[in-house]
């Protein structure tokens, strides 16, 4: 670039006030002084601030994340790399991860959500995988809040715009609304890719004396201090932070995917890392740390799209569509030819060393010299004080009157913001690009089903979390999030393999919040152990607060399962006239924290009652039975029972199959709306298939109803209500389009 920046401000020693402005605590500044034996300059202060941010260092949760089981017979790579890797047979691997882009998506919804998609795609193809599916888990504020509608529009536009342009299908997701997200929405993006097991690439492996190769887009001033912003609380008016939101270009990302995969077909790469949060800083430190090497880079050689950029700006920029790699000796010119062909910048910007230090030069001067360990393994690792979460009281549903009209209750539940169809959202996503989407979870299954290209095998993919359960009981709620992912995969006939997660919470420096974090992680870890469903990747997003008020605790689970034979799958859509509906699993009538308690009774928070207990052994036993039935071709449709209980799950099956249903019970009325766990609804055509339930030794509650006609009739003892399928569909699918059109 023509204009040379003045370096003198970069070299000035920084004091405790500077550390505070960079989001560092006084004790952390003292640690920096100890590690350097001097004051840091401005570049070094900036680098410490992003690498010690919660987003990069996990300094509040690292010791608790160690409680997760991360190994299993199919796990090739667990946490610690760009994404998790699992064995799916035939020499192939599935590579997947989930990440958050919460704060940027609130400040600049379209770019924030779009670059969240771009970033998670890079985590996957960095490891040699071709991305085959995208998932998103979205939480917005109360629909009546002034910003909610525009945030929904912007986020959906960003996700669809990026994913559709880059040519990867968005196949699964979830969307919820709650006032607790008014000032801090959640946008969690998950990407899934496929690779050959002998062509997986890692950030580890760099050796001293090799070229550091920068590829992709030029570096600009967008996204500076994005990782620090993502690790801080919000206040009203924080839209002024828009300059810290990155700007994405999905067309460049597509070129980058193809160029990287072409280079990966050679054996020229020694180490590779995408430039995500903290940009060139985190990518270079990751490569140095995992390779046990040092890094020396010349900032003047970094491709730049703006004049006069300083080393501080270059290192902290989070400009998108960029990668960093270490090449094997003598391969620089060969690699550059590939990136030239794809019209992407590609430059050698430095070399690995044997010093174990991060050294940066600009205009021939050393502007940074930091040992690598304090930026990575030797970063702060806090044991935050935490309080045991308060238990929600048991909800005594018998104190509340029986509904006068079950049809009206069903309509109210199915048209509520959380349970209403999200068709308006997912129809804006290309769900079938690449030609391998068999079914998307948005339009017909408990999990999306994506064919493994060229085979009769498939991946099942889902995303799950019920924040109301976690708020009521973090331990049981954490268990339930994992168990529901396990159920959703099993419901389509897939064998659950592993999960990724995105742990979204408030300020960990508050002992009450930290207690929720600890217990939710412990609940998730217990479920993963019992269900043999390990965690292979993930992300922690903390400080999700606005003006001191935290979001509902939202530990999202992204699940992956394997379908060995696409001839044996199940969805919601297969019920036929004359089929009987059977409930597999036990109903005790748990109504605490249920959709009925919240939506019909108007209870909120702990007043809505305790979360349903999760019997993990029973979850595994019943899931095994469901998978056995699906694989034997003995069922027409399957749906797990979750929010809204039996009645809502049955109504979803009826809507998906476009056929009416009569459903009833002689038990207490509330058993129809209870949210007991480990339950599935199954549509059978033949008595001999139902008889398999007895042979398999599983609890089941007789025949609940029969499919047929064009209405849903709900009966409790001698009382019944009817609603036409057309009326229910209009209510269920009509809420979101009307809301987005501006109707109250």
XYZ file of C-alpha atoms in Angstrom:
744
model
C 0.000 0.000 0.000
C 1.245 3.526 -0.687
C 0.657 5.204 2.679
C 2.988 4.086 5.458
C 1.515 4.269 8.959
C 3.325 5.965 11.839
C 4.641 3.134 14.017
C 5.505 5.167 17.105
C 2.074 4.774 18.772
C 2.315 1.005 18.281
C 5.594 0.797 20.178
C 4.577 2.877 23.198
C 4.426 0.924 26.502
C 0.842 0.305 27.655
C -0.417 0.725 31.214
C -3.288 -0.714 33.256
C -5.752 1.843 31.840
C -4.957 0.608 28.339
C -5.482 -2.980 29.503
C -8.914 -2.042 30.881
C -9.899 -0.410 27.598
C -8.944 -3.682 25.914
C -11.252 -5.682 28.176
C -8.487 -7.023 30.438
C -8.720 -7.094 34.243
C -5.992 -5.600 36.495
C -4.816 -9.073 37.537
C -4.546 -10.056 33.871
C -2.401 -7.018 33.154
C -0.112 -8.132 35.989
C 0.151 -11.594 34.409
C 1.200 -9.968 31.123
C 3.912 -7.982 32.930
C 5.106 -11.205 34.535
C 5.169 -13.191 31.269
C 6.959 -10.441 29.306
C 9.105 -9.023 32.135
C 8.182 -5.602 30.721
C 5.195 -3.528 29.658
C 3.513 -4.632 26.442
C 3.317 -2.263 23.500
C -0.016 -1.520 21.776
C 0.229 -4.402 19.278
C 1.051 -6.846 22.036
C -1.741 -5.520 24.244
C -4.218 -5.990 21.413
C -3.039 -9.541 20.825
C -3.298 -10.457 24.507
C -6.766 -8.926 24.666
C -8.206 -11.058 21.868
C -6.405 -14.260 22.796
C -7.469 -13.907 26.433
C -11.039 -13.001 25.519
C -13.653 -15.499 26.639
C -14.405 -16.216 22.982
C -10.857 -17.443 22.284
C -9.523 -18.684 25.626
C -12.605 -20.236 27.333
C -10.972 -19.007 30.521
C -14.175 -19.365 32.581
C -15.198 -22.791 31.297
C -12.055 -24.686 30.287
C -11.872 -26.718 33.492
C -15.560 -27.617 33.262
C -15.502 -28.506 29.555
C -13.026 -31.202 30.538
C -15.965 -33.092 32.089
C -17.337 -33.944 28.645
C -16.638 -37.430 27.282
C -14.784 -36.837 24.019
C -13.705 -40.304 22.924
C -15.577 -43.183 21.338
C -15.156 -45.992 18.823
C -16.060 -43.660 15.945
C -14.209 -40.530 17.137
C -11.207 -39.651 14.984
C -10.701 -36.101 16.339
C -12.339 -34.607 19.391
C -12.245 -31.019 20.704
C -9.099 -29.003 20.128
C -9.078 -28.733 16.360
C -11.141 -26.634 13.971
C -13.958 -29.207 14.026
C -14.740 -32.701 15.275
C -14.186 -35.745 13.075
C -16.051 -39.073 13.247
C -15.753 -42.329 11.308
C -18.781 -43.077 9.101
C -17.348 -46.208 7.506
C -15.978 -47.024 4.064
C -12.908 -44.872 4.670
C -14.989 -41.716 5.011
C -15.321 -39.180 7.819
C -17.937 -36.649 8.877
C -16.484 -33.325 10.058
C -18.737 -30.908 11.939
C -18.922 -28.044 14.403
C -21.255 -25.352 15.744
C -20.277 -21.730 16.506
C -22.020 -18.583 17.691
C -22.306 -15.174 16.046
C -24.622 -13.648 18.616
C -23.365 -10.123 19.267
C -22.559 -9.324 15.609
C -26.005 -10.548 14.541
C -27.711 -8.203 16.986
C -25.668 -5.202 15.862
C -25.805 -5.895 12.114
C -28.220 -8.824 11.560
C -27.611 -9.592 7.901
C -23.816 -9.395 7.940
C -23.558 -10.868 11.426
C -25.570 -13.964 10.555
C -24.044 -14.325 7.099
C -20.460 -14.199 8.354
C -21.423 -16.680 11.069
C -22.292 -19.096 8.283
C -19.076 -18.292 6.426
C -16.966 -18.797 9.534
C -18.405 -22.191 10.406
C -18.002 -23.366 6.803
C -14.299 -22.507 7.005
C -13.927 -24.504 10.230
C -15.090 -27.551 8.284
C -13.325 -27.215 4.934
C -10.111 -26.184 6.719
C -9.908 -29.837 7.706
C -10.266 -31.120 4.171
C -14.033 -31.677 4.135
C -16.444 -30.600 1.439
C -19.342 -28.922 3.296
C -22.629 -30.744 2.629
C -25.068 -29.222 5.122
C -25.765 -26.172 7.260
C -27.900 -25.913 10.417
C -28.944 -22.861 12.412
C -30.320 -22.448 15.937
C -31.943 -19.037 16.413
C -33.369 -17.278 19.478
C -35.141 -13.941 19.194
C -36.837 -11.621 21.679
C -40.525 -11.227 22.367
C -42.437 -10.742 19.099
C -43.892 -7.525 20.538
C -40.441 -6.013 21.085
C -39.670 -3.142 18.725
C -36.540 -4.738 17.238
C -37.607 -8.374 16.943
C -39.225 -8.280 13.514
C -36.292 -6.498 11.851
C -33.804 -8.809 13.575
C -35.645 -11.886 12.285
C -35.728 -10.450 8.757
C -32.038 -9.529 8.803
C -30.767 -12.779 10.306
C -32.816 -14.991 7.973
C -31.695 -12.917 4.992
C -28.068 -13.235 6.085
C -28.196 -16.994 6.593
C -30.071 -17.632 3.357
C -28.028 -15.172 1.347
C -24.687 -16.649 2.384
C -25.617 -20.338 2.364
C -27.562 -20.140 -0.880
C -24.792 -18.249 -2.679
C -22.018 -20.541 -1.505
C -24.094 -23.544 -2.583
C -24.460 -25.527 0.644
C -27.986 -26.594 1.713
C -29.456 -25.403 5.010
C -31.243 -28.551 6.162
C -32.109 -28.219 9.841
C -32.608 -25.702 12.614
C -34.831 -24.293 15.308
C -36.267 -20.862 16.095
C -37.638 -19.671 19.428
C -38.888 -16.378 20.835
C -38.646 -15.135 24.431
C -38.403 -11.749 26.094
C -35.109 -12.869 27.667
C -33.463 -12.473 24.241
C -34.820 -8.951 23.617
C -31.421 -7.289 23.892
C -29.213 -10.233 22.957
C -30.381 -12.609 20.245
C -28.626 -15.931 19.621
C -27.453 -17.026 16.188
C -25.720 -20.415 16.331
C -24.519 -21.901 13.035
C -23.457 -25.495 12.408
C -21.727 -26.931 9.353
C -21.301 -30.571 8.361
C -18.804 -31.856 5.810
C -17.492 -35.086 4.317
C -13.876 -36.129 3.777
C -11.785 -39.203 3.158
C -10.140 -40.372 6.363
C -6.691 -40.293 4.769
C -7.185 -36.669 3.644
C -7.901 -34.859 6.911
C -5.929 -31.698 7.654
C -5.047 -30.235 11.036
C -3.696 -27.014 12.488
C -1.025 -29.089 14.249
C 2.035 -30.388 12.413
C 4.001 -27.261 11.477
C 7.787 -27.611 11.558
C 10.373 -24.804 11.860
C 11.755 -23.156 8.752
C 8.719 -23.360 6.476
C 6.715 -20.710 4.642
C 3.578 -19.219 6.196
C 1.086 -18.812 3.378
C -1.799 -16.326 3.532
C -4.675 -17.027 1.111
C -8.131 -15.628 0.353
C -9.440 -12.085 0.584
C -7.376 -9.019 1.375
C -7.330 -7.723 4.953
C -9.391 -4.655 5.799
C -10.424 -2.821 8.936
C -13.721 -4.677 9.430
C -14.151 -6.867 12.482
C -11.318 -5.365 14.538
C -11.748 -6.548 18.138
C -14.690 -8.758 17.154
C -13.586 -11.506 19.584
C -13.334 -8.980 22.409
C -16.798 -7.613 21.604
C -18.183 -11.158 21.608
C -16.834 -11.551 25.150
C -18.444 -8.433 26.628
C -21.892 -7.507 27.855
C -24.166 -5.261 25.831
C -25.768 -1.995 26.795
C -28.586 -0.160 25.069
C -27.183 1.813 22.156
C -24.414 -0.645 21.331
C -25.304 -0.364 17.650
C -22.360 2.043 17.628
C -20.198 -1.093 17.550
C -21.170 -1.769 13.926
C -17.552 -1.315 12.688
C -16.593 -4.457 14.644
C -18.966 -6.574 12.537
C -17.296 -8.327 9.625
C -18.493 -8.100 6.048
C -18.902 -11.377 4.188
C -18.663 -12.359 0.531
C -20.094 -15.848 -0.120
C -18.868 -15.886 -3.719
C -15.278 -15.464 -2.532
C -15.916 -18.185 0.060
C -17.013 -20.559 -2.710
C -13.778 -19.855 -4.593
C -11.818 -20.383 -1.378
C -13.484 -23.762 -0.755
C -12.632 -24.996 -4.238
C -9.064 -23.652 -4.164
C -8.346 -25.163 -0.740
C -9.807 -28.548 -1.687
C -7.714 -28.525 -4.872
C -4.572 -27.773 -2.854
C -5.555 -30.458 -0.339
C -5.544 -33.038 -3.133
C -1.749 -32.606 -3.086
C 0.552 -33.354 -0.162
C 1.943 -29.831 0.079
C 0.204 -28.635 3.263
C 1.880 -29.131 6.633
C -0.600 -27.197 8.790
C -3.725 -25.156 8.083
C -6.014 -22.882 10.080
C -8.873 -20.608 9.073
C -8.884 -16.971 10.145
C -11.969 -16.732 12.313
C -12.319 -14.907 15.626
C -9.201 -12.770 16.209
C -8.193 -13.267 12.567
C -4.497 -13.500 11.789
C -3.664 -13.451 15.502
C -5.553 -16.584 16.514
C -4.698 -18.514 13.341
C -0.960 -17.897 13.671
C -0.953 -18.596 17.411
C -2.938 -21.834 16.915
C -0.463 -23.078 14.310
C 2.515 -22.122 16.488
C 1.056 -23.586 19.684
C -0.067 -26.911 18.222
C 3.148 -27.338 16.261
C 5.389 -26.314 19.135
C 7.048 -23.734 16.903
C 7.502 -20.004 16.657
C 6.138 -17.685 14.005
C 7.742 -14.649 12.391
C 5.610 -12.557 10.022
C 6.115 -9.371 8.008
C 2.998 -7.207 8.168
C 3.984 -5.380 4.967
C 3.527 -8.625 3.022
C -0.053 -9.203 4.195
C -2.485 -8.450 1.329
C -4.371 -5.305 2.369
C -7.360 -3.553 0.835
C -7.022 -0.308 2.799
C -4.177 2.157 3.005
C -2.064 2.840 6.034
C -3.038 -0.207 8.077
C -0.963 -0.767 11.203
C 0.214 -4.102 12.553
C -2.396 -3.677 15.294
C -5.200 -3.407 12.730
C -3.843 -6.169 10.496
C -3.477 -8.663 13.346
C -6.884 -7.926 14.918
C -8.936 -7.593 11.733
C -11.604 -10.237 11.261
C -12.007 -9.704 7.534
C -13.689 -12.782 6.115
C -12.761 -15.533 3.655
C -9.108 -15.865 4.705
C -6.922 -18.866 5.582
C -3.422 -19.381 6.935
C -1.292 -22.409 6.180
C 2.233 -23.719 6.506
C 3.545 -25.292 3.312
C 6.111 -27.990 2.857
C 9.487 -26.682 1.592
C 9.612 -25.553 -2.028
C 5.880 -25.686 -2.673
C 5.131 -21.964 -2.432
C 5.069 -21.281 -6.191
C 2.989 -24.399 -6.892
C 0.406 -23.435 -4.287
C 0.271 -19.849 -5.520
C -0.615 -21.069 -9.028
C -3.732 -22.781 -7.653
C -4.937 -19.655 -5.865
C -4.107 -17.460 -8.852
C -6.346 -19.716 -10.950
C -9.222 -19.106 -8.522
C -8.469 -15.347 -8.484
C -7.567 -15.269 -4.796
C -4.712 -13.508 -3.028
C -1.936 -15.849 -1.943
C 1.298 -14.603 -0.411
C 4.127 -15.868 1.770
C 3.992 -13.520 4.774
C 6.550 -15.186 7.032
C 8.175 -18.370 8.288
C 7.922 -20.755 11.179
C 10.854 -20.675 13.603
C 12.274 -22.718 16.460
C 12.006 -19.827 18.942
C 8.537 -20.546 20.344
C 7.724 -16.837 19.945
C 5.277 -14.732 17.934
C 7.398 -12.065 16.245
C 5.883 -9.413 13.975
C 7.696 -6.837 11.874
C 6.489 -3.757 10.047
C 8.693 -1.393 8.032
C 11.604 -3.544 9.167
C 10.934 -2.909 12.872
C 9.890 -5.521 15.428
C 6.449 -4.418 16.620
C 5.585 -7.559 18.605
C 7.638 -10.232 20.372
C 5.611 -12.535 22.650
C 6.236 -16.126 23.787
C 3.478 -18.359 22.399
C 2.465 -20.298 25.572
C 0.932 -17.295 27.431
C -1.322 -16.768 24.407
C -2.580 -20.356 24.466
C -2.037 -23.080 27.072
C -0.684 -20.643 29.661
C -3.606 -18.203 29.267
C -5.735 -17.512 32.371
C -7.837 -20.496 33.457
C -10.300 -19.437 36.127
C -12.118 -21.464 38.726
C -15.003 -19.026 39.019
C -17.057 -19.149 42.222
C -20.527 -20.575 41.636
C -23.767 -21.051 43.506
C -25.962 -24.103 43.295
C -28.977 -23.087 41.164
C -32.308 -22.664 42.925
C -34.735 -25.491 42.275
C -38.020 -24.625 40.595
C -41.074 -25.763 42.579
C -43.185 -28.688 41.386
C -46.177 -27.561 39.339
C -49.435 -29.010 40.700
C -51.504 -29.091 37.535
C -54.515 -30.527 39.382
C -55.126 -27.041 40.807
C -55.952 -25.765 37.333
C -59.288 -26.397 35.596
C -59.673 -28.800 32.704
C -59.849 -26.966 29.352
C -63.340 -26.358 28.056
C -62.332 -26.952 24.431
C -59.302 -29.075 23.550
C -59.475 -27.883 19.958
C -58.983 -24.288 21.067
C -56.040 -25.288 23.271
C -54.442 -27.173 20.390
C -54.854 -24.144 18.115
C -53.346 -21.841 20.748
C -50.316 -24.057 21.266
C -49.684 -24.788 17.599
C -49.941 -21.103 16.628
C -47.751 -19.816 19.469
C -44.453 -18.192 18.413
C -42.300 -21.137 19.549
C -44.478 -23.912 18.137
C -45.807 -22.212 14.997
C -44.425 -23.404 11.665
C -41.176 -21.731 10.636
C -41.926 -22.318 6.939
C -41.525 -18.569 6.276
C -37.921 -18.950 7.399
C -36.824 -22.218 5.859
C -38.398 -21.581 2.484
C -35.821 -18.792 2.109
C -33.034 -21.359 2.412
C -31.968 -23.611 -0.445
C -32.476 -26.996 1.166
C -31.756 -29.154 -1.876
C -28.701 -27.670 -3.584
C -26.068 -30.423 -4.165
C -28.924 -32.868 -4.730
C -28.405 -35.063 -1.668
C -30.995 -33.727 0.796
C -33.487 -36.553 1.321
C -35.451 -34.711 3.987
C -34.991 -31.517 5.963
C -35.962 -31.357 9.622
C -37.791 -28.078 8.994
C -40.234 -29.681 6.576
C -40.835 -33.208 7.748
C -38.463 -35.098 10.028
C -37.153 -34.983 13.563
C -33.704 -34.812 11.947
C -32.556 -33.836 8.478
C -31.402 -36.680 6.241
C -28.563 -35.987 3.807
C -27.279 -38.705 1.488
C -23.565 -39.464 1.561
C -22.965 -38.701 -2.099
C -22.810 -41.701 -4.397
C -23.951 -44.167 -1.722
C -27.162 -45.463 -0.169
C -26.010 -44.216 3.231
C -26.912 -40.898 4.851
C -26.177 -38.557 7.706
C -28.947 -37.541 10.092
C -28.500 -34.033 11.507
C -30.395 -32.111 14.202
C -30.205 -29.170 16.601
C -31.879 -29.103 20.022
C -32.272 -27.133 23.237
C -35.176 -26.228 25.505
C -34.003 -23.132 27.448
C -37.120 -23.291 29.674
C -35.995 -26.668 31.015
C -32.428 -25.441 31.565
C -33.653 -22.369 33.436
C -35.887 -24.520 35.658
C -33.187 -27.139 36.333
C -29.815 -26.692 34.611
C -28.695 -30.273 35.304
C -31.857 -31.976 34.002
C -32.173 -29.383 31.241
C -28.615 -30.104 30.129
C -29.354 -33.822 30.110
C -32.552 -33.235 28.159
C -30.852 -31.229 25.384
C -28.529 -34.152 24.676
C -31.306 -36.734 25.093
C -33.594 -34.924 22.664
C -30.873 -34.827 20.003
C -30.387 -38.562 20.582
C -34.163 -39.102 20.197
C -34.449 -37.006 17.062
C -31.697 -38.962 15.338
C -33.157 -42.280 16.476
C -36.637 -41.276 15.282
C -35.479 -41.212 11.655
C -33.676 -44.535 12.049
C -30.145 -43.195 12.507
C -27.552 -44.500 14.944
C -26.433 -41.472 17.008
C -22.673 -40.941 16.766
C -21.584 -37.677 18.385
C -22.504 -34.094 19.157
C -21.175 -30.585 18.830
C -22.487 -27.879 21.140
C -22.893 -24.148 21.550
C -23.121 -23.128 25.196
C -24.853 -19.726 25.367
C -24.997 -18.120 28.826
C -24.744 -14.798 30.619
C -21.909 -13.329 32.706
C -19.740 -16.073 34.297
C -18.415 -13.610 36.850
C -21.816 -13.777 38.564
C -21.854 -16.857 40.844
C -25.520 -17.575 40.127
C -24.895 -17.598 36.372
C -21.718 -19.631 36.778
C -23.686 -22.179 38.791
C -26.112 -22.626 35.923
C -23.194 -23.062 33.507
C -21.525 -25.697 35.688
C -24.662 -27.752 36.309
C -25.786 -27.600 32.660
C -22.374 -28.856 31.523
C -22.474 -31.629 34.131
C -25.959 -32.669 33.017
C -24.903 -32.718 29.375
C -21.758 -34.676 30.235
C -23.754 -37.293 32.125
C -26.127 -37.741 29.185
C -23.231 -38.043 26.754
C -21.622 -40.722 28.942
C -24.710 -42.876 29.414
C -25.909 -42.540 25.831
C -22.390 -43.082 24.446
C -22.795 -39.874 22.503
C -19.454 -38.006 22.833
C -18.751 -34.301 22.333
C -16.270 -33.794 19.491
C -16.382 -30.020 18.994
C -18.180 -26.920 20.204
C -18.204 -23.316 21.218
C -18.869 -21.309 24.367
C -20.608 -17.935 24.131
C -20.714 -16.068 27.448
C -21.537 -12.508 28.524
C -24.837 -12.692 26.649
C -26.302 -9.908 28.765
C -27.802 -6.500 28.199
C -27.735 -3.917 30.972
C -26.889 -6.650 33.466
C -29.724 -9.029 32.545
C -28.656 -12.381 31.130
C -30.350 -14.460 28.463
C -32.174 -17.696 29.331
C -29.481 -20.398 29.586
C -29.277 -21.980 26.126
C -26.824 -24.879 25.684
C -27.589 -25.936 22.105
C -26.749 -29.474 20.979
C -26.042 -30.355 17.346
C -26.312 -34.098 16.766
C -24.978 -36.357 14.017
C -26.169 -39.892 13.290
C -25.523 -42.487 10.593
C -28.125 -44.189 8.426
C -26.599 -47.332 6.912
C -29.397 -47.895 4.399
C -31.671 -45.182 3.015
C -34.319 -47.799 2.320
C -34.964 -47.876 6.069
C -35.790 -44.419 7.371
C -38.795 -42.802 9.030
C -40.215 -39.285 9.056
C -43.347 -37.534 10.306
C -44.929 -37.768 6.874
C -45.775 -41.427 6.340
C -49.059 -41.923 8.230
C -51.898 -43.344 6.103
C -55.671 -43.672 6.519
C -56.417 -46.505 8.904
C -53.016 -46.412 10.618
C -53.104 -46.580 14.396
C -51.117 -44.208 16.589
C -49.153 -45.797 19.419
C -47.198 -44.098 22.203
C -43.934 -45.854 23.020
C -42.628 -44.881 26.447
C -44.141 -44.051 29.819
C -46.342 -41.064 30.654
C -46.404 -39.877 34.262
C -47.975 -36.509 33.522
C -45.076 -34.077 34.083
C -46.337 -30.565 33.335
C -43.594 -28.398 34.850
C -41.827 -26.007 32.421
C -44.157 -27.287 29.706
C -45.552 -25.419 26.726
C -49.010 -25.773 28.266
C -47.864 -24.142 31.511
C -46.230 -21.256 29.643
C -48.578 -20.653 26.732
C -51.994 -21.677 28.070
C -51.618 -20.934 31.785
C -49.343 -17.920 31.224
C -46.720 -19.015 33.752
C -43.126 -17.889 33.259
C -39.739 -18.560 34.770
C -39.596 -20.765 37.841
C -43.337 -20.341 38.399
C -43.854 -22.626 35.382
C -42.492 -25.481 37.484
C -39.624 -27.943 37.430
C -38.096 -29.480 34.309
C -39.033 -33.065 33.416
C -36.594 -35.656 34.787
C -34.571 -37.578 32.183
C -34.035 -41.326 32.671
C -31.029 -41.864 30.421
C -31.097 -45.663 30.607
C -34.713 -45.617 29.470
C -33.845 -43.132 26.716
C -31.275 -45.541 25.335
C -33.487 -48.628 25.661
C -36.488 -47.077 23.924
C -34.383 -45.438 21.210
C -32.876 -48.846 20.425
C -36.393 -50.245 19.984
C -37.446 -47.382 17.691
C -34.365 -47.816 15.517
C -34.995 -51.572 15.337
C -38.580 -50.997 14.170
C -37.522 -48.427 11.571
C -34.729 -50.570 10.195
C -37.132 -53.530 9.935
C -39.592 -51.407 7.937
C -42.363 -51.944 10.481
C -43.451 -48.297 10.945
C -45.023 -45.721 8.638
C -44.150 -42.594 10.626
C -42.306 -41.711 13.841
C -42.143 -38.534 15.907
C -40.536 -37.917 19.271
C -42.740 -36.302 21.924
C -41.384 -32.963 23.101
C -42.912 -29.482 23.492
C -46.691 -29.580 23.744
C -46.834 -33.258 24.646
C -48.690 -36.051 22.871
C -51.426 -33.900 21.335
C -49.059 -31.461 19.636
C -46.728 -34.225 18.434
C -49.727 -36.101 16.984
C -51.009 -32.917 15.328
C -47.599 -32.349 13.728
C -47.703 -35.887 12.317
C -51.226 -35.306 10.971
C -50.229 -32.011 9.328
C -47.078 -33.513 7.806
C -49.010 -36.530 6.462
C -51.976 -34.341 5.435
C -54.454 -36.669 7.080
C -56.823 -36.308 10.035
C -56.608 -38.118 13.358
C -58.756 -39.165 16.281
C -56.791 -39.247 19.521
C -57.969 -39.788 23.083
C -57.229 -40.917 26.598
C -59.130 -42.172 29.627
C -56.350 -40.912 31.921
C -56.100 -37.453 33.493
C -56.596 -34.735 30.872
C -53.163 -33.264 31.339
C -51.412 -36.452 30.227
C -52.141 -35.274 26.677
C -49.984 -32.164 27.219
C -47.375 -33.585 29.611
C -43.742 -33.434 28.526
C -42.366 -36.642 30.064
C -39.178 -37.692 28.287
C -38.135 -40.848 26.388
C -41.346 -41.085 24.364
C -42.180 -41.519 20.686
C -45.378 -41.592 18.663
C -45.446 -44.323 16.028
C -47.904 -44.911 13.167
C -48.472 -48.619 12.459
C -50.509 -50.298 9.724
C -50.300 -53.924 10.869
C -51.051 -55.629 14.168
C -48.035 -57.915 13.836
C -45.799 -54.832 13.723
C -47.348 -53.478 16.924
C -46.748 -56.892 18.462
C -43.022 -56.325 18.041
C -43.192 -53.858 20.937
C -44.014 -56.719 23.314
C -41.242 -58.894 21.859
C -38.753 -56.069 22.252
C -39.804 -55.594 25.875
C -40.630 -51.897 25.812
C -43.337 -49.938 27.642
C -46.126 -48.698 25.430
C -49.533 -47.181 26.087
C -51.886 -49.112 23.825
C -53.483 -47.444 20.813
C -53.974 -43.679 21.251
C -55.863 -43.050 18.055
C -56.479 -43.714 14.378
C -55.554 -41.705 11.282
C -58.226 -40.746 8.765
C -60.514 -37.954 7.619
C -59.734 -34.273 7.471
C -60.045 -33.236 11.133
C -58.308 -33.784 14.448
C -60.584 -34.945 17.247
C -59.265 -34.928 20.816
C -61.163 -36.954 23.399
C -60.731 -37.169 27.168
C -63.100 -39.703 28.745
C -66.534 -38.731 27.390
C -65.532 -35.199 26.326
C -64.247 -34.406 22.832
C -63.332 -31.446 20.612
C -62.720 -31.285 16.886
C -60.698 -28.912 14.729
C -60.340 -29.286 10.971
C -56.908 -29.927 9.554
C -57.325 -26.846 7.350
C -58.074 -24.632 10.361
C -55.112 -26.044 12.290
C -52.769 -25.627 9.310
C -53.880 -22.015 8.794
C -53.174 -21.244 12.454
C -49.920 -23.213 12.578
C -48.450 -21.904 9.333
C -50.066 -18.482 9.413
C -48.578 -16.894 12.514
C -45.062 -16.137 11.263
C -45.961 -14.799 7.791
C -48.588 -12.520 9.352
C -46.127 -11.361 11.993
C -43.415 -10.626 9.437
C -45.938 -8.778 7.301
C -46.508 -6.448 10.238
C -49.768 -7.869 11.604
C -50.050 -7.853 15.383
